[in-house]
Coordinates of C-alpha atoms and ligand atoms in Angstrom, one line a residue:
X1 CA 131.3 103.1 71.0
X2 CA 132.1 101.3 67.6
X3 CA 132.4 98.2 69.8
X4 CA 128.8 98.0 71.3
X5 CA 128.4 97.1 74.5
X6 CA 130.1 94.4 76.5
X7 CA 126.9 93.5 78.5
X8 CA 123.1 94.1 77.5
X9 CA 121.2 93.7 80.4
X10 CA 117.6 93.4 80.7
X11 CA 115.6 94.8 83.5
X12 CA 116.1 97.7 85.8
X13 CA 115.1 96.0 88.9
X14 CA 117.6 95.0 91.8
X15 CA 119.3 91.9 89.6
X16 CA 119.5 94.2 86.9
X17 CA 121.0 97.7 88.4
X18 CA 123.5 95.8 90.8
X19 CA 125.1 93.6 87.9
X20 CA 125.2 96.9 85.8
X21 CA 126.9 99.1 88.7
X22 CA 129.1 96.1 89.5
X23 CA 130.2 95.8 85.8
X24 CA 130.8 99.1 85.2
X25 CA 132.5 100.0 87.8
X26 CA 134.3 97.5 89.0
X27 CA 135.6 95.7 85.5
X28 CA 135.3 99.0 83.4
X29 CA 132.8 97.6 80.7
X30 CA 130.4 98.8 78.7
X31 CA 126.6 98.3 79.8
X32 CA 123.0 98.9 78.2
X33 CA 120.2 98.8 80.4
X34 CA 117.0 97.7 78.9
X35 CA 113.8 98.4 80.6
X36 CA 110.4 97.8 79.2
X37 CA 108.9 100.0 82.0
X38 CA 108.9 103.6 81.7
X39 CA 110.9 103.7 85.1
X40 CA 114.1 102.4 86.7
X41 CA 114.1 100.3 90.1
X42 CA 111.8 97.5 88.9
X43 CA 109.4 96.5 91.3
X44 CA 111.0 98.4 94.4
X45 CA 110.0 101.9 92.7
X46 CA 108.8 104.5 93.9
X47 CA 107.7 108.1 93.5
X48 CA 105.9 111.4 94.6
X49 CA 102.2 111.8 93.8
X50 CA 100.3 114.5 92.4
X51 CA 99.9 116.0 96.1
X52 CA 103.9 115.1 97.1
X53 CA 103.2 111.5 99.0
X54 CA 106.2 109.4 98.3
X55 CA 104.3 106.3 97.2
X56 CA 105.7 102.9 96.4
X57 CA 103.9 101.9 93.0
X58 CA 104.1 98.0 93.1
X59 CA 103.1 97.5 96.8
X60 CA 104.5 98.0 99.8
X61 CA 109.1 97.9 100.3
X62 CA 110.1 97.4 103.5
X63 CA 114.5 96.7 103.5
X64 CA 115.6 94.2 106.1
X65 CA 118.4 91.7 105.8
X66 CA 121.4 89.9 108.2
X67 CA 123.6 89.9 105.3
X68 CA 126.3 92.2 106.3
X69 CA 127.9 92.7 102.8
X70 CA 124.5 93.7 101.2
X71 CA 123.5 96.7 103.7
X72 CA 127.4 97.9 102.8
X73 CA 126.8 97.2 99.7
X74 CA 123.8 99.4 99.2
X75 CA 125.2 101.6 101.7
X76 CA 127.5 103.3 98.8
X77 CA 124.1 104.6 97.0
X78 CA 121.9 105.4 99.9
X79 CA 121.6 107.2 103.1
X80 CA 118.8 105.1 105.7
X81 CA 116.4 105.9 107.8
X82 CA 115.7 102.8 110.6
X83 CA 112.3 101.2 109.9
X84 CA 111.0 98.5 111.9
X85 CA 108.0 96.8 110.4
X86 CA 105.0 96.3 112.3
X87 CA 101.5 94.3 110.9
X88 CA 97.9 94.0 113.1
X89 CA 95.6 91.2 111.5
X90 CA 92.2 92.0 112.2
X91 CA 90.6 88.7 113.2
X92 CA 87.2 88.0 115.2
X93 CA 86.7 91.9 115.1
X94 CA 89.9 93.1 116.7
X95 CA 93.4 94.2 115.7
X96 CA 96.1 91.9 116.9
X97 CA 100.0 91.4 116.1
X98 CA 100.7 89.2 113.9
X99 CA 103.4 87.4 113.6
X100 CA 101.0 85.1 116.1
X101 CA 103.0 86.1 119.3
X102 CA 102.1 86.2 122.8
X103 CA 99.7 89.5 123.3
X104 CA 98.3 88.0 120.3
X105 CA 97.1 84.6 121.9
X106 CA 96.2 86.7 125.2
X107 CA 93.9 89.7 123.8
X108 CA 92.1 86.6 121.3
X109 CA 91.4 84.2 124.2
X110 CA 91.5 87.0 126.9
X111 CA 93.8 85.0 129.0
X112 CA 96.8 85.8 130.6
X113 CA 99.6 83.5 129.7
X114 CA 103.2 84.0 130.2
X115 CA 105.8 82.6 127.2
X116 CA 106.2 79.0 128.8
X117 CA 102.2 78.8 129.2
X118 CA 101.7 79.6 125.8
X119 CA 104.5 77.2 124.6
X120 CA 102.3 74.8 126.2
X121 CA 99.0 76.4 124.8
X122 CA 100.5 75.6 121.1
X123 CA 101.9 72.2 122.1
X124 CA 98.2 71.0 123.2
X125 CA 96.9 72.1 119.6
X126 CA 99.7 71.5 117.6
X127 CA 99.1 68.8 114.8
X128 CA 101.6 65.7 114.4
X129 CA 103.5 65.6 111.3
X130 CA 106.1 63.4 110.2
X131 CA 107.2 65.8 107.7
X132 CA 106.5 69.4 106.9
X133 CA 105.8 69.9 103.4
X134 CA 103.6 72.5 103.0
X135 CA 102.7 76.1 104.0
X136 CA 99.3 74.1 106.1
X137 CA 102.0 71.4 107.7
X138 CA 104.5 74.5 109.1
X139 CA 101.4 76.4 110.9
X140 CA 99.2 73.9 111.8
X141 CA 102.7 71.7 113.2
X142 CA 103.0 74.8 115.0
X143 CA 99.9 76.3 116.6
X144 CA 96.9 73.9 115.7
X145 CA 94.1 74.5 113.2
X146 CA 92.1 76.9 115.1
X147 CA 95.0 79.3 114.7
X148 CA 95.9 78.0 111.3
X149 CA 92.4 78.9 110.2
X150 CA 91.9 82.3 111.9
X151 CA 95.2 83.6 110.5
X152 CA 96.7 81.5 107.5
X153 CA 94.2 79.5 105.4
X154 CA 91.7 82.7 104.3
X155 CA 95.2 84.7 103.5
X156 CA 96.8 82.1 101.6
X157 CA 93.5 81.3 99.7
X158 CA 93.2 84.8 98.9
X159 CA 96.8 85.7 98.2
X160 CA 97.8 82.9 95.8
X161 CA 94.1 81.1 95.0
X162 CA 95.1 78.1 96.3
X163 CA 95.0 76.5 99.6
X164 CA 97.7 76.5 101.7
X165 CA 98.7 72.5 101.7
X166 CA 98.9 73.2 97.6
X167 CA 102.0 75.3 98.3
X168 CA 105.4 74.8 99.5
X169 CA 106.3 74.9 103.5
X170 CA 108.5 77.9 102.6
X171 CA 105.3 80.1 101.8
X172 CA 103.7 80.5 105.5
X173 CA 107.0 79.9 106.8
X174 CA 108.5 83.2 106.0
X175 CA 105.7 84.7 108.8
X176 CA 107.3 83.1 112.3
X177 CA 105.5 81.9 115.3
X178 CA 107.0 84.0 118.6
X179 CA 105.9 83.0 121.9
X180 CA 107.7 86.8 123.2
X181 CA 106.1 90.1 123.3
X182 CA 108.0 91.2 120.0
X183 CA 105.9 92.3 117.8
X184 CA 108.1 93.5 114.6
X185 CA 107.5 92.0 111.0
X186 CA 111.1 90.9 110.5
X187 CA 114.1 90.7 113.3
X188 CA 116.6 91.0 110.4
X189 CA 119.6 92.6 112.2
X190 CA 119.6 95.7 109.4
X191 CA 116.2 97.1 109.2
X192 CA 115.9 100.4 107.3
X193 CA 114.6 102.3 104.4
X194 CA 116.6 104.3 101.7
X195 CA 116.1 108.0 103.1
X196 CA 115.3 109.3 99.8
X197 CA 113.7 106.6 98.6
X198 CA 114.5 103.3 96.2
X199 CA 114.2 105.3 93.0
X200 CA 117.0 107.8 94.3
X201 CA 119.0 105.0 95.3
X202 CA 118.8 103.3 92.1
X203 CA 119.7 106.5 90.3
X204 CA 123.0 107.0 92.0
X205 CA 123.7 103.1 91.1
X206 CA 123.5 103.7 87.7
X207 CA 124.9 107.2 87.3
X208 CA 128.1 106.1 85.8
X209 CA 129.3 106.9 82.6
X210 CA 130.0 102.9 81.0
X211 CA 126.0 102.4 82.0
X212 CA 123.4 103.8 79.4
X213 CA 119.6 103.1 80.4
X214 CA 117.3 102.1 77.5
X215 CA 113.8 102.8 79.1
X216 CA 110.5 101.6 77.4
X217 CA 112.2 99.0 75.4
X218 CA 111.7 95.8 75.4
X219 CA 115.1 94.3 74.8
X220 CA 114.1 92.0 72.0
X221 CA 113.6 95.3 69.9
X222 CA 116.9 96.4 70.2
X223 CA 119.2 92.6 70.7
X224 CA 119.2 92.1 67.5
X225 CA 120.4 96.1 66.3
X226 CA 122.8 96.7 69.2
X227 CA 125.9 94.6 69.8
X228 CA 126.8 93.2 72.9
X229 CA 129.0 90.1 73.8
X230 CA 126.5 89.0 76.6
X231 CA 123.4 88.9 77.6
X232 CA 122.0 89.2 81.3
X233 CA 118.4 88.8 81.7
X234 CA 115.8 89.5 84.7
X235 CA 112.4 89.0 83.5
X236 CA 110.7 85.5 83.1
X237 CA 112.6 83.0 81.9
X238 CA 109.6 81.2 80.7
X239 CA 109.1 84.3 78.9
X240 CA 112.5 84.5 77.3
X241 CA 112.1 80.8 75.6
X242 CA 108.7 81.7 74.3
X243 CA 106.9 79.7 76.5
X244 CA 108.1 76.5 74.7
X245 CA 107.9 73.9 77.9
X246 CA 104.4 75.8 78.6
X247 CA 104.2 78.6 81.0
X248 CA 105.5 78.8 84.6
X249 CA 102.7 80.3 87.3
X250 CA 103.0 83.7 88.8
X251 CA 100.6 85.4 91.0
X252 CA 99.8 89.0 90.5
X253 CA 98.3 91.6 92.3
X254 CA 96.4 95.4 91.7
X255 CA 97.1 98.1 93.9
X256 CA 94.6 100.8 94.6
X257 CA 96.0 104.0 96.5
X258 CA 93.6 105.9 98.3
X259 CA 94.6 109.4 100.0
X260 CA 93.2 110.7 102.8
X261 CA 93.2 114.0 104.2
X262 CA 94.5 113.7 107.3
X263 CA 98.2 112.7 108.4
X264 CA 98.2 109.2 109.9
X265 CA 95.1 106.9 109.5
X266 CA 96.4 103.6 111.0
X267 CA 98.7 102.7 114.0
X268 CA 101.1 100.4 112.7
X269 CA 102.4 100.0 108.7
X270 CA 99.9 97.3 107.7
X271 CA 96.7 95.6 108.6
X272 CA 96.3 92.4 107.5
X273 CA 93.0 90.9 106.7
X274 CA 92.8 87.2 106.8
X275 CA 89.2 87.0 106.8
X276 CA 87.6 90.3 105.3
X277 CA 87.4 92.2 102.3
X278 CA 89.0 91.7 98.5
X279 CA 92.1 92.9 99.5
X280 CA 94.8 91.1 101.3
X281 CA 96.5 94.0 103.2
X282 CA 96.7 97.6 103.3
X283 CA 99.8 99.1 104.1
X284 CA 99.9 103.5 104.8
X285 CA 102.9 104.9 103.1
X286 CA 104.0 107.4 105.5
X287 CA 104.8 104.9 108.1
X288 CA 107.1 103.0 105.6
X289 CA 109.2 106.5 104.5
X290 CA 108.4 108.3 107.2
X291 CA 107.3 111.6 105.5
X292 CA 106.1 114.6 107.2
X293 CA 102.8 115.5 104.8
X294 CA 99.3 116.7 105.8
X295 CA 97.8 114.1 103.5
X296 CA 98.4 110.1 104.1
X297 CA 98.2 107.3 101.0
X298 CA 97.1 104.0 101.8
X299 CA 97.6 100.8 99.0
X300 CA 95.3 98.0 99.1
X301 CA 96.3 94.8 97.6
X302 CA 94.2 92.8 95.7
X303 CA 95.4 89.6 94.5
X304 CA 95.1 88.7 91.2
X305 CA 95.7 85.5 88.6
X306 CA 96.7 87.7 85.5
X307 CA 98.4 90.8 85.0
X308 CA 102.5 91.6 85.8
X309 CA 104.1 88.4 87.2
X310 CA 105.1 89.4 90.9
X311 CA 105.3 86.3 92.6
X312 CA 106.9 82.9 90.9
X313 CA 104.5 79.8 92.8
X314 CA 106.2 78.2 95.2
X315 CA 104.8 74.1 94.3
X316 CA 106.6 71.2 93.7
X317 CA 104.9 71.2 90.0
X318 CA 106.2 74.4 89.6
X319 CA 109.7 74.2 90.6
X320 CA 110.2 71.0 88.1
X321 CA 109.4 73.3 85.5
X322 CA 111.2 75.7 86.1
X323 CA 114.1 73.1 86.6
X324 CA 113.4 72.3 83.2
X325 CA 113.7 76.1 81.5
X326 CA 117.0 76.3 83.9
X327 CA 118.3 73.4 82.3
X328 CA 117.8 75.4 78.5
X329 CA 119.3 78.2 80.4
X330 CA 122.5 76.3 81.2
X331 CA 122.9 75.2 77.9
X332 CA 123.1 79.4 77.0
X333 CA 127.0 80.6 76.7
X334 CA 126.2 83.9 76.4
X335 CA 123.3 84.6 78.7
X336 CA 122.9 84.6 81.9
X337 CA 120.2 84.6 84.5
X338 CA 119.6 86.2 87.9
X339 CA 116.7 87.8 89.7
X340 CA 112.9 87.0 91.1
X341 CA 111.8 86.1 87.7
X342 CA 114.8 84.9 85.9
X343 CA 115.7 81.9 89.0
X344 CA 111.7 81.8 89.9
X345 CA 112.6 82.1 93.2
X346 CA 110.3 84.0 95.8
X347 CA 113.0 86.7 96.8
X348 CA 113.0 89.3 98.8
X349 CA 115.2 92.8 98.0
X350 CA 118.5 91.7 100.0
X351 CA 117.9 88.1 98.6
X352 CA 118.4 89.3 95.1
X353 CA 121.3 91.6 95.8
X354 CA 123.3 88.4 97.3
X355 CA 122.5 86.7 94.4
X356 CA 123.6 89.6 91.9
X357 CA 126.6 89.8 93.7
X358 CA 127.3 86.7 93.6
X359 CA 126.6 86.1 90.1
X360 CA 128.7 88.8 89.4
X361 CA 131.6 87.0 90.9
X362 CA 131.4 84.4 88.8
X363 CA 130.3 86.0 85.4
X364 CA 132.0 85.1 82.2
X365 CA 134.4 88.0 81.4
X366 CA 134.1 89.6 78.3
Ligands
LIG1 P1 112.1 93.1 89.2 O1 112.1 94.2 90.2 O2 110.8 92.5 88.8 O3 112.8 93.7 87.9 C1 112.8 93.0 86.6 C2 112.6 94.1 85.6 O4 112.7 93.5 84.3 C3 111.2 94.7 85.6 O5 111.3 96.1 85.8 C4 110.6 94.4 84.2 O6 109.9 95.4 83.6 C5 111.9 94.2 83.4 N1 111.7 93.3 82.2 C6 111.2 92.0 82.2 N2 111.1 91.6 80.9 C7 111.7 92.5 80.2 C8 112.0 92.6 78.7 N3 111.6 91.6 77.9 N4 112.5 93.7 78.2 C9 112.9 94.7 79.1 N5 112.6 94.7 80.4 C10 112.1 93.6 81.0 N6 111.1 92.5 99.0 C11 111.6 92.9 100.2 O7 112.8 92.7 100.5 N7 110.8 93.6 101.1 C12 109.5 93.8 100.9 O8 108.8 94.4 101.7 C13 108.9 93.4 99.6 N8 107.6 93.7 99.3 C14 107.1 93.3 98.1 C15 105.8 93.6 97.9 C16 105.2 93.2 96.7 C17 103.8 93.5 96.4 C18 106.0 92.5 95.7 C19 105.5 92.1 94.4 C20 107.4 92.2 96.0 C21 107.9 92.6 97.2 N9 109.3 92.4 97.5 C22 109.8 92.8 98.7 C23 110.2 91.6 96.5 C24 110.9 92.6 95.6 O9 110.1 93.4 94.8 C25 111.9 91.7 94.7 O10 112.7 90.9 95.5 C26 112.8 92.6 93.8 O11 112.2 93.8 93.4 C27 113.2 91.7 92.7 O12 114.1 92.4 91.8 P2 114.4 91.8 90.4 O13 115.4 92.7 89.8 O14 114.7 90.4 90.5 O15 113.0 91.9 89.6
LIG2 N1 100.4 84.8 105.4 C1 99.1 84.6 106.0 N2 98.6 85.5 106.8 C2 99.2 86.6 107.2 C3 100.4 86.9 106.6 C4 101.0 86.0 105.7 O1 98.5 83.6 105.7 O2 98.6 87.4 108.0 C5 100.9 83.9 104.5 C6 100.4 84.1 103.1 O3 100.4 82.8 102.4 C7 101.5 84.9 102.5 C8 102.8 84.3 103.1 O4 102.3 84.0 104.5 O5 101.5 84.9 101.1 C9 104.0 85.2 103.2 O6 103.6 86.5 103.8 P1 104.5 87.8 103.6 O7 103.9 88.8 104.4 O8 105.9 87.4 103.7 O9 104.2 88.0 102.0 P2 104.7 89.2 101.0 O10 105.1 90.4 101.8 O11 105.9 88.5 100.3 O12 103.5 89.4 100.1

């Protein structure tokens, strides 16, 4: 090891495990991990409790993509267990699907429509836009106000502290409109969870001999001792220039895990609550890994402006800073960046595997 390393690579999250793997086993070089947390997995981790609940620490993980080549991908590190995602939003006192779809507009109105009567039922609310520019435009373009307000606008205000015409179109756009009976979160053709979990998963992606992990380290106390030809980063990247353009938003969140001594407390994976309480959602574990245990954990979600960045703010304000850091970034031989945080773009799990792969592809070699 009189060499260094070939790559230091900083954070243990998706962006940071899949370059790492990729690296070491596919070009045979040398990696260091650095991880400030005391874990591996980044935000996807998970781990047992004190009474043997399989809990997911930063909020609720649910896998689902159409790409193909990520689910094979992954597939090397992880047996699955098929998990199809299902919310209730509990508005005007009762539980109902959401995504809005048609037993939703039915049990709110009590009516009886079929799909074409409630295409119809949206197109008589449905607000004229020339174009759709924000997360208020998408929904109310959609389904009207009424619905827009029942469902999106106490959410969003909650969620991000803003309203929902203050952010992108691609915010309340990731949550469809269905005028079917289908009542699953996501209709991603590969839906599933890693049987034994993300943190086992991860584990097997880095158990190779060229990767050593550096946990509880931030990397700028070791760059500077350890050599290493290039540098991949997944934190902030406002972070990783000091903050010099100012910094970029991010929207943060504090979970509280209650247990509860019995083995299922809620019908479907989350509840959503648009209109009620602190919290935005609360999501029981158990239906998520699908554990057989006597006890049941539940997280609630409570939005928060400060704290661990775990949403980048999708704005137009936002993005042109960013644009500006990115434009440093390209100016960087020797670094590159990937990830939620390093491209400040709201991606899910599969979403930041494509893109380590892909970054990967066209890495400088060293
Ligand atoms: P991260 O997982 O954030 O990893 C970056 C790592 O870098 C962190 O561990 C951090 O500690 C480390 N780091 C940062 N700076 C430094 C430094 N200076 N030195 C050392 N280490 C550093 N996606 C889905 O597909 N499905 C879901 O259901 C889903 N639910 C989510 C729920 C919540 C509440 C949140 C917040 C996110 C959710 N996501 C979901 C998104 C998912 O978490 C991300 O897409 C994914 O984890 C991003 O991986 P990453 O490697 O880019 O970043
Ligand atoms: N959203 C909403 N009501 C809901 C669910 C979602 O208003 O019942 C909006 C809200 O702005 C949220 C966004 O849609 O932040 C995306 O929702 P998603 O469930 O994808 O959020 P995530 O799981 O990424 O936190």
């Amino acid at each position: 090891m009189a060499d260094g390393f070939d790559y230091l690579i900083v954070g243990a999250g998706f962006a940071g495990a899949v370059l790492a793997e990729r690296l070491a086993s596919q070009r045979n070089r040398r990696v260091l991990l650095v991880e400030r947390r005391d874990h591996i997995a980044g935000n996807a981790y998970d781990e047992y409790d004190d009474n043997g609940v399989l809990v997911h620490r930063y909020g609720p993980h649910i896998f689902h993509t159409n790409a193909r080549s990520v689910f094979d991908y992954l597939s090397q590190f992880t047996a699955w267990r098929p998990y199809q995602h299902r919310v209730r939003a509990l508005v005007d006192g009762r539980l109902v699907p959401i995504p809005i779809n048609l037993d939703t507009v039915n049990t709110l109105y009590n009516l009886d429509l079929s799909s074409d009567e409630l295409e119809a039922f949206f197109a008589a609310r449905a607000e004229k836009r020339e174009r759709i520019e924000t997360s208020e435009d998408v929904v109310v373009a959609r389904v009207g106000r009424e619905l827009f307000e029942k469902f999106f606008r106490g959410y969003t205000r909650k969620q991000w502290g803003l309203e929902p015409k203050e952010l992108d179109a691609t915010v309340t756009a990731r949550v469809p409109v269905r005028t079917n009976r289908d009542d699953r979160y996501f209709t991603d053709v590969y839906q599933a969870m890693p049987l034994h979990g993300y943190t086992a998963m991860f584990r097997r992606m880095l158990a190779h001999p060229n990767i050593k992990v550096m946990l509880q380290t931030d990397y700028r106390e070791v760059a500077e001792l350890v050599p290493h030809k290039h540098l991949i980063y997944t934190g902030p990247i406002d972070e990783y220039f000091g903050h010099s353009l100012g910094p970029l938003p991010y929207r943060s969140l504090e979970f509280e895990f209650v247990t509860h001594d019995e083995a299922q407390v809620q019908e479907t994976g989350t509840i959503n609550y648009p209109n009620d309480h602190a919290y935005t959602r609360r999501t029981e574990m158990k239906h998520l890994t699908g554990q057989k245990h006597d006890r049941s954990v539940l997280v609630y979600e409570y939005p928060r402006a400060e704290g661990d960045p775990y949403y980048p703010v999708p704005r137009p304000e936002n993005r042109a800073l960013y644009e500006a850091y990115a434009a440093k970034a390209a100016e960087l031989e020797h670094v590159t960046f990937v990830g939620r945080l390093g491209t400040y773009r709201y991606y899910n799990m599969d979403q930041v595997v494509a893109q380590a792969l892909k970054t990967f592809e066209t890495l400088p070699d060293v």
